[in-house]
PDB file of N, CA and C in Angstrom:
ATOM      1  N   MET A   1      96.733  93.789  96.363  1.00  0.00           N
ATOM      2  CA  MET A   1      96.996  93.489  94.979  1.00  0.00           C
ATOM      3  C   MET A   1      98.289  92.691  94.917  1.00  0.00           C
ATOM      4  N   LYS A   2      98.309  91.702  94.098  1.00  0.00           N
ATOM      5  CA  LYS A   2      99.488  90.864  93.957  1.00  0.00           C
ATOM      6  C   LYS A   2     100.200  91.231  92.658  1.00  0.00           C
ATOM      7  N   VAL A   3     101.526  91.418  92.749  1.00  0.00           N
ATOM      8  CA  VAL A   3     102.342  91.715  91.578  1.00  0.00           C
ATOM      9  C   VAL A   3     103.579  90.837  91.607  1.00  0.00           C
ATOM     10  N   SER A   4     104.204  90.755  90.477  1.00  0.00           N
ATOM     11  CA  SER A   4     105.450  90.002  90.367  1.00  0.00           C
ATOM     12  C   SER A   4     106.534  90.967  89.922  1.00  0.00           C
ATOM     13  N   VAL A   5     107.684  90.901  90.573  1.00  0.00           N
ATOM     14  CA  VAL A   5     108.810  91.746  90.194  1.00  0.00           C
ATOM     15  C   VAL A   5     110.038  90.876  89.994  1.00  0.00           C
ATOM     16  N   SER A   6     110.899  91.338  89.127  1.00  0.00           N
ATOM     17  CA  SER A   6     112.171  90.656  88.900  1.00  0.00           C
ATOM     18  C   SER A   6     113.275  91.509  89.503  1.00  0.00           C
ATOM     19  N   LEU A   7     114.013  90.926  90.430  1.00  0.00           N
ATOM     20  CA  LEU A   7     115.115  91.616  91.090  1.00  0.00           C
ATOM     21  C   LEU A   7     116.348  90.731  91.050  1.00  0.00           C
ATOM     22  N   PRO A   8     117.518  91.350  91.075  1.00  0.00           N
ATOM     23  CA  PRO A   8     118.742  90.554  91.159  1.00  0.00           C
ATOM     24  C   PRO A   8     118.742  89.736  92.457  1.00  0.00           C
ATOM     25  N   GLU A   9     119.434  88.625  92.425  1.00  0.00           N
ATOM     26  CA  GLU A   9     119.476  87.729  93.580  1.00  0.00           C
ATOM     27  C   GLU A   9     119.962  88.447  94.842  1.00  0.00           C
ATOM     28  N   ASP A  10     120.950  89.319  94.695  1.00  0.00           N
ATOM     29  CA  ASP A  10     121.454  90.061  95.858  1.00  0.00           C
ATOM     30  C   ASP A  10     120.358  90.912  96.499  1.00  0.00           C
ATOM     31  N   ASP A  11     119.516  91.510  95.673  1.00  0.00           N
ATOM     32  CA  ASP A  11     118.425  92.330  96.207  1.00  0.00           C
ATOM     33  C   ASP A  11     117.398  91.467  96.939  1.00  0.00           C
ATOM     34  N   ILE A  12     117.075  90.327  96.370  1.00  0.00           N
ATOM     35  CA  ILE A  12     116.133  89.404  97.021  1.00  0.00           C
ATOM     36  C   ILE A  12     116.699  88.938  98.357  1.00  0.00           C
ATOM     37  N   ASN A  13     117.981  88.602  98.364  1.00  0.00           N
ATOM     38  CA  ASN A  13     118.618  88.173  99.616  1.00  0.00           C
ATOM     39  C   ASN A  13     118.562  89.278 100.664  1.00  0.00           C
ATOM     40  N   PHE A  14     118.798  90.514 100.233  1.00  0.00           N
ATOM     41  CA  PHE A  14     118.724  91.644 101.160  1.00  0.00           C
ATOM     42  C   PHE A  14     117.312  91.790 101.716  1.00  0.00           C
ATOM     43  N   VAL A  15     116.310  91.750 100.841  1.00  0.00           N
ATOM     44  CA  VAL A  15     114.914  91.890 101.268  1.00  0.00           C
ATOM     45  C   VAL A  15     114.552  90.778 102.243  1.00  0.00           C
ATOM     46  N   ASP A  16     114.939  89.553 101.917  1.00  0.00           N
ATOM     47  CA  ASP A  16     114.637  88.427 102.802  1.00  0.00           C
ATOM     48  C   ASP A  16     115.304  88.594 104.167  1.00  0.00           C
ATOM     49  N   HIS A  17     116.561  88.994 104.164  1.00  0.00           N
ATOM     50  CA  HIS A  17     117.295  89.195 105.416  1.00  0.00           C
ATOM     51  C   HIS A  17     116.649  90.325 106.228  1.00  0.00           C
ATOM     52  N   TYR A  18     116.313  91.415 105.566  1.00  0.00           N
ATOM     53  CA  TYR A  18     115.680  92.562 106.222  1.00  0.00           C
ATOM     54  C   TYR A  18     114.354  92.136 106.848  1.00  0.00           C
ATOM     55  N   ALA A  19     113.553  91.408 106.088  1.00  0.00           N
ATOM     56  CA  ALA A  19     112.251  90.951 106.578  1.00  0.00           C
ATOM     57  C   ALA A  19     112.420  89.991 107.754  1.00  0.00           C
ATOM     58  N   ARG A  20     113.340  89.075 107.649  1.00  0.00           N
ATOM     59  CA  ARG A  20     113.566  88.094 108.706  1.00  0.00           C
ATOM     60  C   ARG A  20     114.009  88.785 109.998  1.00  0.00           C
ATOM     61  N   ASP A  21     114.930  89.743 109.877  1.00  0.00           N
ATOM     62  CA  ASP A  21     115.430  90.455 111.057  1.00  0.00           C
ATOM     63  C   ASP A  21     114.338  91.248 111.765  1.00  0.00           C
ATOM     64  N   ARG A  22     113.349  91.683 111.024  1.00  0.00           N
ATOM     65  CA  ARG A  22     112.297  92.518 111.602  1.00  0.00           C
ATOM     66  C   ARG A  22     110.988  91.763 111.820  1.00  0.00           C
ATOM     67  N   GLY A  23     111.004  90.480 111.519  1.00  0.00           N
ATOM     68  CA  GLY A  23     109.811  89.671 111.726  1.00  0.00           C
ATOM     69  C   GLY A  23     108.646  90.084 110.855  1.00  0.00           C
ATOM     70  N   THR A  24     108.954  90.431 109.613  1.00  0.00           N
ATOM     71  CA  THR A  24     107.907  90.892 108.704  1.00  0.00           C
ATOM     72  C   THR A  24     107.991  90.108 107.393  1.00  0.00           C
ATOM     73  N   THR A  25     107.330  90.596 106.379  1.00  0.00           N
ATOM     74  CA  THR A  25     107.257  89.888 105.102  1.00  0.00           C
ATOM     75  C   THR A  25     107.952  90.666 103.996  1.00  0.00           C
ATOM     76  N   ARG A  26     108.181  89.982 102.889  1.00  0.00           N
ATOM     77  CA  ARG A  26     108.727  90.664 101.709  1.00  0.00           C
ATOM     78  C   ARG A  26     107.814  91.812 101.291  1.00  0.00           C
ATOM     79  N   SER A  27     106.523  91.553 101.318  1.00  0.00           N
ATOM     80  CA  SER A  27     105.563  92.589 100.912  1.00  0.00           C
ATOM     81  C   SER A  27     105.683  93.824 101.790  1.00  0.00           C
ATOM     82  N   ALA A  28     105.826  93.620 103.090  1.00  0.00           N
ATOM     83  CA  ALA A  28     105.961  94.753 104.006  1.00  0.00           C
ATOM     84  C   ALA A  28     107.252  95.515 103.735  1.00  0.00           C
ATOM     85  N   VAL A  29     108.316  94.801 103.432  1.00  0.00           N
ATOM     86  CA  VAL A  29     109.591  95.449 103.121  1.00  0.00           C
ATOM     87  C   VAL A  29     109.463  96.274 101.849  1.00  0.00           C
ATOM     88  N   MET A  30     108.837  95.718 100.829  1.00  0.00           N
ATOM     89  CA  MET A  30     108.670  96.446  99.576  1.00  0.00           C
ATOM     90  C   MET A  30     107.773  97.670  99.776  1.00  0.00           C
ATOM     91  N   HIS A  31     106.735  97.524 100.589  1.00  0.00           N
ATOM     92  CA  HIS A  31     105.849  98.656 100.880  1.00  0.00           C
ATOM     93  C   HIS A  31     106.633  99.770 101.577  1.00  0.00           C
ATOM     94  N   GLU A  32     107.464  99.402 102.542  1.00  0.00           N
ATOM     95  CA  GLU A  32     108.293 100.391 103.239  1.00  0.00           C
ATOM     96  C   GLU A  32     109.250 101.082 102.270  1.00  0.00           C
ATOM     97  N   ALA A  33     109.827 100.314 101.352  1.00  0.00           N
ATOM     98  CA  ALA A  33     110.755 100.888 100.370  1.00  0.00           C
ATOM     99  C   ALA A  33     110.042 101.904  99.474  1.00  0.00           C
ATOM    100  N   VAL A  34     108.839 101.588  99.046  1.00  0.00           N
ATOM    101  CA  VAL A  34     108.068 102.513  98.205  1.00  0.00           C
ATOM    102  C   VAL A  34     107.743 103.785  98.985  1.00  0.00           C
ATOM    103  N   GLN A  35     107.357 103.640 100.253  1.00  0.00           N
ATOM    104  CA  GLN A  35     107.074 104.821 101.078  1.00  0.00           C
ATOM    105  C   GLN A  35     108.315 105.695 101.218  1.00  0.00           C
ATOM    106  N   MET A  36     109.468 105.080 101.406  1.00  0.00           N
ATOM    107  CA  MET A  36     110.710 105.844 101.537  1.00  0.00           C
ATOM    108  C   MET A  36     111.030 106.590 100.246  1.00  0.00           C
ATOM    109  N   LEU A  37     110.795 105.955  99.103  1.00  0.00           N
ATOM    110  CA  LEU A  37     111.022 106.623  97.817  1.00  0.00           C
ATOM    111  C   LEU A  37     110.087 107.812  97.651  1.00  0.00           C
ATOM    112  N   ARG A  38     108.844 107.649  98.059  1.00  0.00           N
ATOM    113  CA  ARG A  38     107.891 108.762  97.973  1.00  0.00           C
ATOM    114  C   ARG A  38     108.332 109.928  98.849  1.00  0.00           C
ATOM    115  N   ARG A  39     108.763 109.629 100.077  1.00  0.00           N
ATOM    116  CA  ARG A  39     109.223 110.693 100.978  1.00  0.00           C
ATOM    117  C   ARG A  39     110.458 111.384 100.418  1.00  0.00           C
ATOM    118  N   ARG A  40     111.362 110.606  99.837  1.00  0.00           N
ATOM    119  CA  ARG A  40     112.574 111.200  99.262  1.00  0.00           C
ATOM    120  C   ARG A  40     112.209 112.133  98.115  1.00  0.00           C
ATOM    121  N   ASP A  41     111.311 111.679  97.240  1.00  0.00           N
ATOM    122  CA  ASP A  41     110.882 112.524  96.122  1.00  0.00           C
ATOM    123  C   ASP A  41     110.192 113.788  96.623  1.00  0.00           C
ATOM    124  N   LEU A  42     109.366 113.660  97.650  1.00  0.00           N
ATOM    125  CA  LEU A  42     108.681 114.821  98.206  1.00  0.00           C
ATOM    126  C   LEU A  42     109.690 115.805  98.792  1.00  0.00           C
ATOM    127  N   ALA A  43     110.679 115.295  99.506  1.00  0.00           N
ATOM    128  CA  ALA A  43     111.712 116.166 100.076  1.00  0.00           C
ATOM    129  C   ALA A  43     112.481 116.884  98.972  1.00  0.00           C
ATOM    130  N   MET A  44     112.778 116.177  97.894  1.00  0.00           N
ATOM    131  CA  MET A  44     113.485 116.800  96.766  1.00  0.00           C
ATOM    132  C   MET A  44     112.612 117.870  96.112  1.00  0.00           C
ATOM    133  N   ASP A  45     111.311 117.605  95.997  1.00  0.00           N
ATOM    134  CA  ASP A  45     110.391 118.595  95.428  1.00  0.00           C
ATOM    135  C   ASP A  45     110.312 119.846  96.303  1.00  0.00           C
ATOM    136  N   TYR A  46     110.239 119.648  97.618  1.00  0.00           N
ATOM    137  CA  TYR A  46     110.222 120.799  98.531  1.00  0.00           C
ATOM    138  C   TYR A  46     111.512 121.599  98.430  1.00  0.00           C
ATOM    139  N   ALA A  47     112.637 120.915  98.352  1.00  0.00           N
ATOM    140  CA  ALA A  47     113.926 121.609  98.239  1.00  0.00           C
ATOM    141  C   ALA A  47     113.992 122.416  96.946  1.00  0.00           C
ATOM    142  N   ALA A  48     113.516 121.828  95.845  1.00  0.00           N
ATOM    143  CA  ALA A  48     113.523 122.534  94.561  1.00  0.00           C
ATOM    144  C   ALA A  48     112.599 123.750  94.611  1.00  0.00           C
ATOM    145  N   ALA A  49     111.431 123.596  95.228  1.00  0.00           N
ATOM    146  CA  ALA A  49     110.501 124.722  95.343  1.00  0.00           C
ATOM    147  C   ALA A  49     111.103 125.829  96.202  1.00  0.00           C
ATOM    148  N   ASN A  50     111.788 125.448  97.271  1.00  0.00           N
ATOM    149  CA  ASN A  50     112.426 126.448  98.128  1.00  0.00           C
ATOM    150  C   ASN A  50     113.536 127.177  97.377  1.00  0.00           C
ATOM    151  N   ASP A  51     114.329 126.435  96.618  1.00  0.00           N
ATOM    152  CA  ASP A  51     115.390 127.064  95.828  1.00  0.00           C
ATOM    153  C   ASP A  51     114.807 128.037  94.807  1.00  0.00           C
ATOM    154  N   GLU A  52     113.731 127.610  94.155  1.00  0.00           N
ATOM    155  CA  GLU A  52     113.077 128.478  93.166  1.00  0.00           C
ATOM    156  C   GLU A  52     112.560 129.750  93.835  1.00  0.00           C
ATOM    157  N   TRP A  53     111.938 129.601  94.996  1.00  0.00           N
ATOM    158  CA  TRP A  53     111.408 130.744  95.733  1.00  0.00           C
ATOM    159  C   TRP A  53     112.541 131.677  96.153  1.00  0.00           C
ATOM    160  N   ALA A  54     113.629 131.105  96.651  1.00  0.00           N
ATOM    161  CA  ALA A  54     114.748 131.915  97.141  1.00  0.00           C
ATOM    162  C   ALA A  54     115.411 132.709  96.022  1.00  0.00           C
ATOM    163  N   THR A  55     115.475 132.137  94.833  1.00  0.00           N
ATOM    164  CA  THR A  55     116.142 132.819  93.721  1.00  0.00           C
ATOM    165  C   THR A  55     115.196 133.704  92.912  1.00  0.00           C
ATOM    166  N   SER A  56     113.898 133.636  93.205  1.00  0.00           N
ATOM    167  CA  SER A  56     112.921 134.424  92.439  1.00  0.00           C
ATOM    168  C   SER A  56     112.839 135.876  92.902  1.00  0.00           C
ATOM    169  N   GLY A  57     113.413 136.155  94.060  1.00  0.00           N
ATOM    170  CA  GLY A  57     113.286 137.489  94.625  1.00  0.00           C
ATOM    171  C   GLY A  57     112.164 137.582  95.645  1.00  0.00           C
ATOM    172  N   GLU A  58     111.278 136.603  95.653  1.00  0.00           N
ATOM    173  CA  GLU A  58     110.174 136.597  96.617  1.00  0.00           C
ATOM    174  C   GLU A  58     110.679 136.459  98.047  1.00  0.00           C
ATOM    175  N   ALA A  59     111.764 135.732  98.225  1.00  0.00           N
ATOM    176  CA  ALA A  59     112.316 135.559  99.573  1.00  0.00           C
ATOM    177  C   ALA A  59     112.716 136.908 100.156  1.00  0.00           C
ATOM    178  N   ASP A  60     113.304 137.761  99.335  1.00  0.00           N
ATOM    179  CA  ASP A  60     113.721 139.086  99.806  1.00  0.00           C
ATOM    180  C   ASP A  60     112.523 139.922 100.243  1.00  0.00           C
ATOM    181  N   VAL A  61     111.429 139.819  99.502  1.00  0.00           N
ATOM    182  CA  VAL A  61     110.216 140.559  99.846  1.00  0.00           C
ATOM    183  C   VAL A  61     109.686 140.091 101.202  1.00  0.00           C
ATOM    184  N   TRP A  62     109.627 138.793 101.399  1.00  0.00           N
ATOM    185  CA  TRP A  62     109.128 138.254 102.664  1.00  0.00           C
ATOM    186  C   TRP A  62     110.061 138.575 103.823  1.00  0.00           C
ATOM    187  N   GLU A  63     111.356 138.516 103.590  1.00  0.00           N
ATOM    188  CA  GLU A  63     112.319 138.805 104.657  1.00  0.00           C
ATOM    189  C   GLU A  63     112.150 140.223 105.190  1.00  0.00           C
ATOM    190  N   ALA A  64     111.708 141.124 104.336  1.00  0.00           N
ATOM    191  CA  ALA A  64     111.530 142.517 104.747  1.00  0.00           C
ATOM    192  C   ALA A  64     110.388 142.685 105.744  1.00  0.00           C
ATOM    193  N   VAL A  65     109.439 141.746 105.757  1.00  0.00           N
ATOM    194  CA  VAL A  65     108.271 141.909 106.625  1.00  0.00           C
ATOM    195  C   VAL A  65     108.113 140.823 107.680  1.00  0.00           C
ATOM    196  N   THR A  66     108.867 139.776 107.621  1.00  0.00           N
ATOM    197  CA  THR A  66     108.656 138.684 108.576  1.00  0.00           C
ATOM    198  C   THR A  66     108.983 139.069 110.005  1.00  0.00           C
ATOM    199  N   GLY A  67     109.792 140.076 110.201  1.00  0.00           N
ATOM    200  CA  GLY A  67     110.121 140.505 111.550  1.00  0.00           C
ATOM    201  C   GLY A  67     109.167 141.542 112.119  1.00  0.00           C
ATOM    202  N   ASP A  68     108.211 141.994 111.319  1.00  0.00           N
ATOM    203  CA  ASP A  68     107.271 143.028 111.783  1.00  0.00           C
ATOM    204  C   ASP A  68     106.578 142.596 113.074  1.00  0.00           C
ATOM    205  N   GLY A  69     106.652 143.467 114.071  1.00  0.00           N
ATOM    206  CA  GLY A  69     105.945 143.215 115.316  1.00  0.00           C
ATOM    207  C   GLY A  69     106.636 142.254 116.263  1.00  0.00           C
ATOM    208  N   LEU A  70     107.777 141.734 115.903  1.00  0.00           N
ATOM    209  CA  LEU A  70     108.440 140.761 116.758  1.00  0.00           C
ATOM    210  C   LEU A  70     109.568 141.363 117.575  1.00  0.00           C
ATOM    211  N   ARG A  71     109.842 142.633 117.403  1.00  0.00           N
ATOM    212  CA  ARG A  71     110.963 143.246 118.123  1.00  0.00           C
ATOM    213  C   ARG A  71     110.523 143.916 119.374  1.00  0.00           C
TER     214      ARG A  71
END
């Protein structure tokens, strides 16, 4: 799919330099950037879910049994 985006000149220069250094295209650079944003958001979601779990009291319940049979 072809799209058009408006970016500041500095950003375009960065993308072009990045693509040139790696022997790839602007499209590939933008695709990589989108993938990185998705991974960052996913990591933040996992961290938030872990924090919620830890503060809900459920972590304490699991901690009481996770060592069963391992000693």
